[in-house]
Tab-separated table of C-alpha atoms and ligand atoms in Angstrom:
chain	number	residue	atom	x	y	z
H	7	MET	CA	-25.687	5.598	10.427
H	8	THR	CA	-27.474	3.734	7.649
H	9	ALA	CA	-27.517	5.939	4.565
H	10	PRO	CA	-30.938	7.514	3.976
H	11	VAL	CA	-32.497	6.483	0.662
H	12	ASP	CA	-34.809	8.465	-1.594
H	13	PHE	CA	-37.162	5.931	-3.212
H	14	THR	CA	-38.989	8.510	-5.365
H	15	ALA	CA	-37.100	7.700	-8.566
H	16	CYS	CA	-37.163	3.896	-8.149
H	17	PRO	CA	-38.980	2.086	-10.983
H	18	ARG	CA	-42.521	1.004	-10.058
H	19	VAL	CA	-43.132	-2.750	-10.331
H	20	THR	CA	-46.451	-3.263	-12.097
H	21	GLY	CA	-48.743	-6.219	-11.463
H	22	ARG	CA	-48.071	-6.325	-7.727
H	23	ALA	CA	-50.419	-4.948	-5.082
H	24	TYR	CA	-50.705	-5.333	-1.316
H	25	ASN	CA	-53.697	-5.223	0.969
H	26	GLY	CA	-53.767	-4.007	4.565
H	27	ALA	CA	-55.714	-1.206	6.184
H	28	ASN	CA	-52.853	0.920	7.449
H	29	GLY	CA	-51.856	3.167	4.606
H	30	LYS	CA	-50.880	3.042	0.957
H	31	LYS	CA	-48.369	0.580	-0.427
H	32	ILE	CA	-46.547	0.322	-3.734
H	33	CYS	CA	-43.974	-2.080	-5.128
H	34	VAL	CA	-40.680	-0.669	-6.398
H	35	ALA	CA	-37.398	-2.062	-7.683
H	36	PHE	CA	-34.378	-1.066	-5.601
H	37	GLU	CA	-30.871	-2.554	-5.551
H	38	GLY	CA	-31.943	-5.515	-7.686
H	39	ALA	CA	-34.864	-6.549	-5.475
H	40	ARG	CA	-38.568	-5.813	-5.097
H	41	TRP	CA	-39.673	-3.799	-2.116
H	42	MET	CA	-43.082	-2.892	-0.738
H	43	LEU	CA	-43.063	0.777	0.270
H	44	LYS	CA	-45.373	1.364	3.237
H	45	PHE	CA	-46.639	4.931	3.541
H	46	PRO	CA	-47.894	6.434	6.787
H	47	PRO	CA	-51.722	6.297	6.909
H	48	PRO	CA	-53.321	9.690	6.180
H	49	ALA	CA	-54.779	11.523	9.195
H	50	GLY	CA	-58.396	10.756	8.227
H	51	GLU	CA	-57.793	6.994	8.231
H	52	ARG	CA	-56.029	6.702	11.557
H	53	PRO	CA	-57.562	4.601	14.279
H	54	THR	CA	-58.292	7.280	16.871
H	55	ALA	CA	-59.230	10.946	16.752
H	56	LEU	CA	-56.165	13.240	16.914
H	57	SER	CA	-54.267	10.100	16.173
H	58	TYR	CA	-50.679	10.391	15.300
H	59	THR	CA	-48.608	7.624	13.859
H	60	ASN	CA	-45.019	6.572	13.748
H	61	SER	CA	-46.002	3.211	12.296
H	62	CYS	CA	-43.318	3.390	9.577
H	63	LEU	CA	-40.620	3.916	12.223
H	64	SER	CA	-42.105	1.063	14.285
H	65	GLU	CA	-42.166	-1.170	11.212
H	66	HIS	CA	-38.456	-0.722	10.641
H	67	LEU	CA	-37.308	-0.811	14.268
H	68	ALA	CA	-39.476	-3.794	15.241
H	69	SER	CA	-38.785	-5.860	12.096
H	70	SER	CA	-35.072	-5.235	12.714
H	71	ALA	CA	-35.516	-6.168	16.394
H	72	PHE	CA	-37.047	-9.504	15.347
H	73	ARG	CA	-33.944	-10.107	13.236
H	74	LEU	CA	-31.678	-9.183	16.163
H	75	LEU	CA	-33.517	-11.887	18.134
H	76	GLY	CA	-32.503	-14.392	15.457
H	77	LEU	CA	-36.024	-14.729	14.028
H	78	ASP	CA	-36.759	-14.824	10.324
H	79	ALA	CA	-38.324	-11.430	9.655
H	80	GLN	CA	-38.631	-9.209	6.604
H	81	GLU	CA	-35.695	-6.949	5.743
H	82	THR	CA	-36.599	-3.259	6.006
H	83	ARG	CA	-35.067	0.128	5.131
H	84	LEU	CA	-36.326	3.571	5.967
H	85	GLY	CA	-36.302	6.151	3.223
H	86	THR	CA	-38.201	9.052	1.784
H	87	PHE	CA	-40.712	9.342	-1.032
H	88	ARG	CA	-41.857	12.593	-2.571
H	89	ASN	CA	-45.444	12.723	-3.795
H	90	GLY	CA	-46.304	16.345	-3.216
H	91	ARG	CA	-44.894	16.425	0.309
H	92	GLU	CA	-41.873	14.318	1.226
H	93	LYS	CA	-42.759	11.416	3.541
H	94	VAL	CA	-40.670	8.938	5.465
H	95	VAL	CA	-41.646	5.460	4.259
H	96	CYS	CA	-40.650	1.971	5.299
H	97	ALA	CA	-39.418	-0.299	2.529
H	98	CYS	CA	-40.077	-3.995	3.194
H	99	ARG	CA	-38.248	-6.444	0.937
H	100	ASP	CA	-40.891	-8.514	-0.845
H	101	PHE	CA	-40.439	-12.125	0.262
H	102	THR	CA	-42.754	-13.405	-2.488
H	103	ALA	CA	-40.495	-12.154	-5.310
H	104	ASP	CA	-39.408	-15.771	-5.991
H	105	GLY	CA	-42.947	-16.641	-7.084
H	106	ARG	CA	-44.112	-18.184	-3.827
H	107	ILE	CA	-47.532	-17.194	-2.527
H	108	LEU	CA	-48.261	-15.852	0.949
H	109	TYR	CA	-51.236	-17.488	2.629
H	110	ASP	CA	-51.979	-15.628	5.816
H	111	PHE	CA	-53.017	-17.637	8.860
H	112	CYS	CA	-56.561	-16.329	8.504
H	113	SER	CA	-56.970	-18.196	5.205
H	114	VAL	CA	-55.127	-21.262	6.497
H	115	LYS	CA	-57.409	-21.364	9.558
H	116	ASN	CA	-60.392	-21.260	7.210
H	117	THR	CA	-59.294	-24.626	5.765
H	118	VAL	CA	-59.612	-26.297	9.167
H	119	LEU	CA	-63.236	-27.386	9.091
H	120	GLU	CA	-63.234	-28.449	12.756
H	121	SER	CA	-62.226	-24.961	13.890
H	122	GLU	CA	-64.985	-23.395	15.979
H	123	THR	CA	-64.566	-19.870	14.650
H	124	GLY	CA	-63.809	-18.281	11.296
H	125	GLY	CA	-60.354	-17.522	9.997
H	126	ALA	CA	-60.165	-14.183	11.733
H	127	GLY	CA	-60.941	-15.509	15.232
H	128	THR	CA	-58.041	-14.978	17.658
H	129	GLU	CA	-59.196	-16.961	20.697
H	130	LEU	CA	-55.903	-18.572	21.745
H	131	SER	CA	-57.204	-22.144	22.186
H	132	ASP	CA	-58.853	-21.974	18.774
H	133	VAL	CA	-55.700	-20.625	17.107
H	134	LEU	CA	-53.646	-23.424	18.673
H	135	ASP	CA	-56.193	-26.038	17.534
H	136	ALA	CA	-56.073	-24.620	13.997
H	137	ILE	CA	-52.260	-24.805	14.048
H	138	ASP	CA	-52.549	-28.494	14.922
H	139	GLY	CA	-55.340	-29.080	12.397
H	140	GLN	CA	-53.837	-27.400	9.306
H	141	ASP	CA	-51.955	-29.553	6.832
H	142	PHE	CA	-49.638	-27.000	5.204
H	143	VAL	CA	-46.629	-27.300	7.517
H	144	ASP	CA	-45.637	-29.642	10.352
H	145	PRO	CA	-47.685	-28.331	13.312
H	146	ALA	CA	-44.712	-28.565	15.693
H	147	ALA	CA	-42.747	-26.131	13.504
H	148	ILE	CA	-45.682	-23.711	13.412
H	149	ARG	CA	-46.244	-23.925	17.157
H	150	ALA	CA	-42.587	-23.042	17.699
H	151	ARG	CA	-42.821	-20.144	15.243
H	152	PHE	CA	-46.091	-18.930	16.777
H	153	TRP	CA	-44.683	-18.803	20.306
H	154	ASP	CA	-41.356	-17.283	19.211
H	155	MET	CA	-43.378	-14.544	17.543
H	156	PHE	CA	-45.562	-14.174	20.641
H	157	VAL	CA	-42.493	-13.644	22.845
H	158	ALA	CA	-41.030	-11.058	20.456
H	159	ASP	CA	-44.408	-9.322	20.102
H	160	ALA	CA	-44.682	-9.180	23.896
H	161	LEU	CA	-41.217	-7.655	24.102
H	162	LEU	CA	-42.089	-5.046	21.474
H	163	GLY	CA	-45.646	-4.338	22.651
H	164	ASN	CA	-47.394	-5.431	19.449
H	165	PHE	CA	-51.167	-4.920	19.591
H	166	ASP	CA	-51.974	-6.057	16.045
H	167	ARG	CA	-50.708	-9.599	15.388
H	168	HIS	CA	-54.077	-10.763	14.074
H	169	ASN	CA	-54.354	-13.822	11.836
H	170	GLY	CA	-53.817	-11.707	8.715
H	171	ASN	CA	-50.460	-10.525	9.997
H	172	TRP	CA	-48.546	-13.808	9.842
H	173	GLY	CA	-48.638	-16.799	7.591
H	174	PHE	CA	-47.027	-19.312	5.307
H	175	LEU	CA	-45.169	-19.158	1.996
H	176	VAL	CA	-46.338	-21.781	-0.462
H	177	ASP	CA	-44.649	-22.876	-3.692
H	178	PRO	CA	-47.563	-23.082	-6.148
H	179	ALA	CA	-45.793	-25.706	-8.301
H	180	THR	CA	-45.054	-28.205	-5.537
H	181	GLY	CA	-47.311	-27.181	-2.651
H	182	ALA	CA	-44.247	-27.059	-0.382
H	183	ALA	CA	-44.884	-24.617	2.467
H	184	GLU	CA	-42.913	-22.968	5.252
H	185	PRO	CA	-43.544	-20.165	7.718
H	186	ALA	CA	-43.287	-16.765	6.015
H	187	PRO	CA	-40.815	-14.233	7.392
H	188	VAL	CA	-42.398	-12.092	10.098
H	189	PHE	CA	-44.072	-9.007	8.568
H	190	ASP	CA	-46.328	-6.118	9.662
H	191	CYS	CA	-44.615	-4.962	12.813
H	192	GLY	CA	-45.993	-1.424	12.490
H	193	SER	CA	-48.061	-1.745	15.673
H	194	CYS	CA	-45.066	-2.412	17.926
H	195	LEU	CA	-43.284	0.211	20.055
H	196	LEU	CA	-46.276	2.499	20.678
H	197	PRO	CA	-46.690	3.952	17.164
H	198	GLN	CA	-49.398	6.347	18.365
H	199	ALA	CA	-47.213	8.072	20.948
H	200	ASP	CA	-46.748	11.699	19.964
H	201	GLU	CA	-44.004	13.968	21.321
H	202	ALA	CA	-45.973	14.969	24.400
H	203	THR	CA	-46.673	11.315	25.254
H	204	MET	CA	-43.020	10.404	24.761
H	205	ARG	CA	-41.955	13.164	27.162
H	206	ARG	CA	-44.522	12.038	29.752
H	207	VAL	CA	-43.425	8.398	29.501
H	208	LEU	CA	-39.779	9.391	29.914
H	209	ALA	CA	-40.479	11.685	32.868
H	210	ASP	CA	-43.068	9.705	34.850
H	211	PRO	CA	-42.452	6.062	35.876
H	212	ALA	CA	-46.213	5.492	36.315
H	213	GLU	CA	-46.814	6.449	32.670
H	214	LEU	CA	-44.114	4.006	31.585
H	215	ASP	CA	-45.455	1.232	33.838
H	216	ALA	CA	-48.989	1.651	32.454
H	217	ARG	CA	-47.619	1.042	28.954
H	218	ILE	CA	-45.973	-2.196	30.086
H	219	TYR	CA	-48.406	-3.704	32.596
H	220	VAL	CA	-51.785	-2.383	31.399
H	221	PHE	CA	-51.576	-1.822	27.633
H	222	PRO	CA	-50.976	-2.501	24.796
H	223	ALA	CA	-52.636	-5.932	24.887
H	224	SER	CA	-52.158	-8.822	22.503
H	225	MET	CA	-54.565	-9.486	19.623
H	226	LEU	CA	-54.952	-13.021	21.019
H	227	LYS	CA	-57.815	-13.591	23.417
H	228	ILE	CA	-58.724	-15.866	26.294
H	229	GLY	CA	-62.428	-16.147	26.997
H	230	GLY	CA	-63.052	-13.312	24.561
H	231	ARG	CA	-60.702	-10.889	26.368
H	232	LYS	CA	-57.456	-9.660	24.904
H	233	ILE	CA	-54.415	-11.148	26.610
H	234	ASN	CA	-52.518	-8.822	28.930
H	235	TYR	CA	-48.870	-9.603	28.112
H	236	ALA	CA	-47.503	-9.140	31.638
H	237	ASP	CA	-50.206	-11.235	33.342
H	238	PHE	CA	-50.015	-13.990	30.768
H	239	LEU	CA	-46.201	-14.234	30.845
H	240	ALA	CA	-46.351	-14.429	34.641
H	241	SER	CA	-49.009	-17.145	34.765
H	242	SER	CA	-48.996	-19.330	31.641
H	243	ASP	CA	-47.658	-22.864	32.009
H	244	ASP	CA	-47.809	-23.657	28.284
H	245	PRO	CA	-44.710	-25.785	27.563
H	246	ASP	CA	-44.375	-24.381	24.038
H	247	LEU	CA	-44.272	-20.839	25.435
H	248	ALA	CA	-41.643	-21.948	27.965
H	249	ALA	CA	-39.557	-23.440	25.148
H	250	ALA	CA	-39.852	-20.226	23.115
H	251	ARG	CA	-38.775	-18.153	26.125
H	252	ALA	CA	-35.769	-20.437	26.596
H	253	ARG	CA	-34.799	-19.805	22.963
H	254	ILE	CA	-35.499	-16.081	22.719
H	255	VAL	CA	-34.857	-14.494	26.112
H	256	PRO	CA	-31.084	-15.199	26.115
H	257	ARG	CA	-30.922	-13.268	22.823
H	258	ILE	CA	-32.630	-10.129	24.145
H	259	ASP	CA	-29.951	-7.465	24.029
H	260	PRO	CA	-31.023	-3.911	24.926
H	261	ALA	CA	-27.565	-2.583	23.975
H	262	ALA	CA	-27.900	-4.055	20.463
H	263	PHE	CA	-31.339	-2.461	20.159
H	264	ALA	CA	-29.896	0.867	21.329
H	265	ARG	CA	-27.247	0.606	18.574
H	266	LEU	CA	-29.973	-0.073	16.010
H	267	VAL	CA	-31.842	3.035	17.157
H	268	ALA	CA	-28.630	5.088	17.040
H	269	GLU	CA	-27.984	3.942	13.450
H	270	THR	CA	-31.514	4.623	12.220
H	271	PRO	CA	-31.882	7.825	10.190
H	272	TYR	CA	-34.774	10.318	10.479
H	273	LEU	CA	-35.307	9.911	14.251
H	274	THR	CA	-35.307	12.885	16.596
H	275	ASP	CA	-33.263	12.793	19.810
H	276	LEU	CA	-36.524	12.442	21.741
H	277	GLN	CA	-37.587	9.436	19.649
H	278	ARG	CA	-34.174	7.804	20.110
H	279	GLU	CA	-34.357	8.165	23.870
H	280	PHE	CA	-37.963	6.981	23.945
H	281	TYR	CA	-37.471	3.810	21.872
H	282	THR	CA	-34.295	2.849	23.731
H	283	THR	CA	-35.893	3.402	27.137
H	284	TYR	CA	-39.140	1.638	26.274
H	285	PHE	CA	-37.400	-1.453	24.878
H	286	ALA	CA	-35.051	-1.720	27.864
H	287	ALA	CA	-37.964	-1.322	30.300
H	288	ARG	CA	-40.049	-4.060	28.642
H	289	ALA	CA	-36.986	-6.355	28.481
H	290	SER	CA	-36.379	-5.866	32.172
H	291	ARG	CA	-39.939	-5.909	33.550
H	292	LEU	CA	-41.408	-8.646	31.333
H	293	PHE	CA	-38.374	-10.877	30.852
H	294	GLY	CA	-35.925	-10.007	33.633
H	295	VAL	CA	-33.255	-8.962	31.127
H	296	SER	CA	-31.173	-6.000	32.255
H	297	ARG	CA	-27.921	-5.977	30.421
S	30	ADP	N1	-42.307	-8.073	3.135
S	30	ADP	C1	-43.407	-8.471	2.470
S	30	ADP	N2	-43.306	-9.202	1.335
S	30	ADP	C2	-44.411	-9.613	0.670
S	30	ADP	N3	-45.666	-9.317	1.036
S	30	ADP	C3	-45.838	-8.575	2.152
S	30	ADP	C4	-44.729	-8.123	2.929
S	30	ADP	N4	-45.208	-7.440	3.989
S	30	ADP	C5	-46.552	-7.447	3.876
S	30	ADP	N5	-46.941	-8.127	2.768
S	30	ADP	C6	-48.325	-8.303	2.293
S	30	ADP	O1	-48.932	-7.026	2.214
S	30	ADP	C7	-50.045	-6.947	3.108
S	30	ADP	C8	-50.089	-5.584	3.766
S	30	ADP	O2	-48.905	-5.364	4.522
S	30	ADP	P1	-48.990	-5.037	6.067
S	30	ADP	O3	-47.602	-4.741	6.510
S	30	ADP	O4	-49.699	-6.146	6.774
S	30	ADP	O5	-49.851	-3.696	6.045
S	30	ADP	P2	-50.920	-3.096	7.068
S	30	ADP	O6	-50.130	-2.497	8.183
S	30	ADP	O7	-51.666	-2.091	6.264
S	30	ADP	O8	-51.775	-4.238	7.538
S	30	ADP	C9	-49.860	-8.083	4.103
S	30	ADP	O9	-51.077	-8.526	4.627
S	30	ADP	C10	-49.190	-9.135	3.232
S	30	ADP	O10	-50.163	-9.804	2.456
S	31	MG	MG1	-51.290	-6.068	8.124
């Protein structure tokens, strides 16, 4: 098992702040690098009443799952931080520590004057047009990255890959840009499932099916409606999606994900069983992978 870390005594890095609506974040130095510590959002700021969140666990498991799929994603570690009460936090290695600047796709889309909607719009055709219209990075490379991320998000049930949750790293001296590592995976793997929900999903196949075929939906939209992952994967004939599936699906390995879950500290037995089962079920039902 990965050794648990207590980040409480790590030196704070001043002059670095992070935005995002889902909880507090600070920058600390740890093992010679800078890390963003993501705290669980306080109860009053959670999206639904009685809401419960495992978003820090999702952040670590899903970011690590992206890496298992061979995609460039942020490095994460789970640990604790004591500020009054001890909390489990997710440390995300800061990929801008080399001085490059992250421009999220929302701001990049704003530069495309032909785009029909603002930067935040997630209508799929408009997002794809903005990918082709931006002049930061070769559009073919971004299309490939976009669809790779879509496939992984579908596998992990991500309901929050809006245009602020992916982007490009730009060298301010030269203007050279490349896709940023994947970040903000805290809305994968049903972060709002509490213990009772986990038990129901494990015990009742209909409860599990609903969470694969009905929800969560993608942040991307067609005709103003959020994309249902299962329907879209079964019907889309987009050649770039097909190419991404050909790259990613052979790398889906439920046993490797189960090992990751087994190695992850702080999880209860129920959580371990839930994450392993949910991943394997999505791999099998959405992508036909049952190894
Ligand atoms: N690993 C990282 N390195 C550098 N910056 C990051 C990293 N992860 C996120 N950020 C920045 O911090 C912001 C907030 O993080 P995010 O994970 O998106 O939080 P939230 O879940 O609150 O939206 C992001 O929009 C991005 O600008
Ligand atoms: Mg975010």
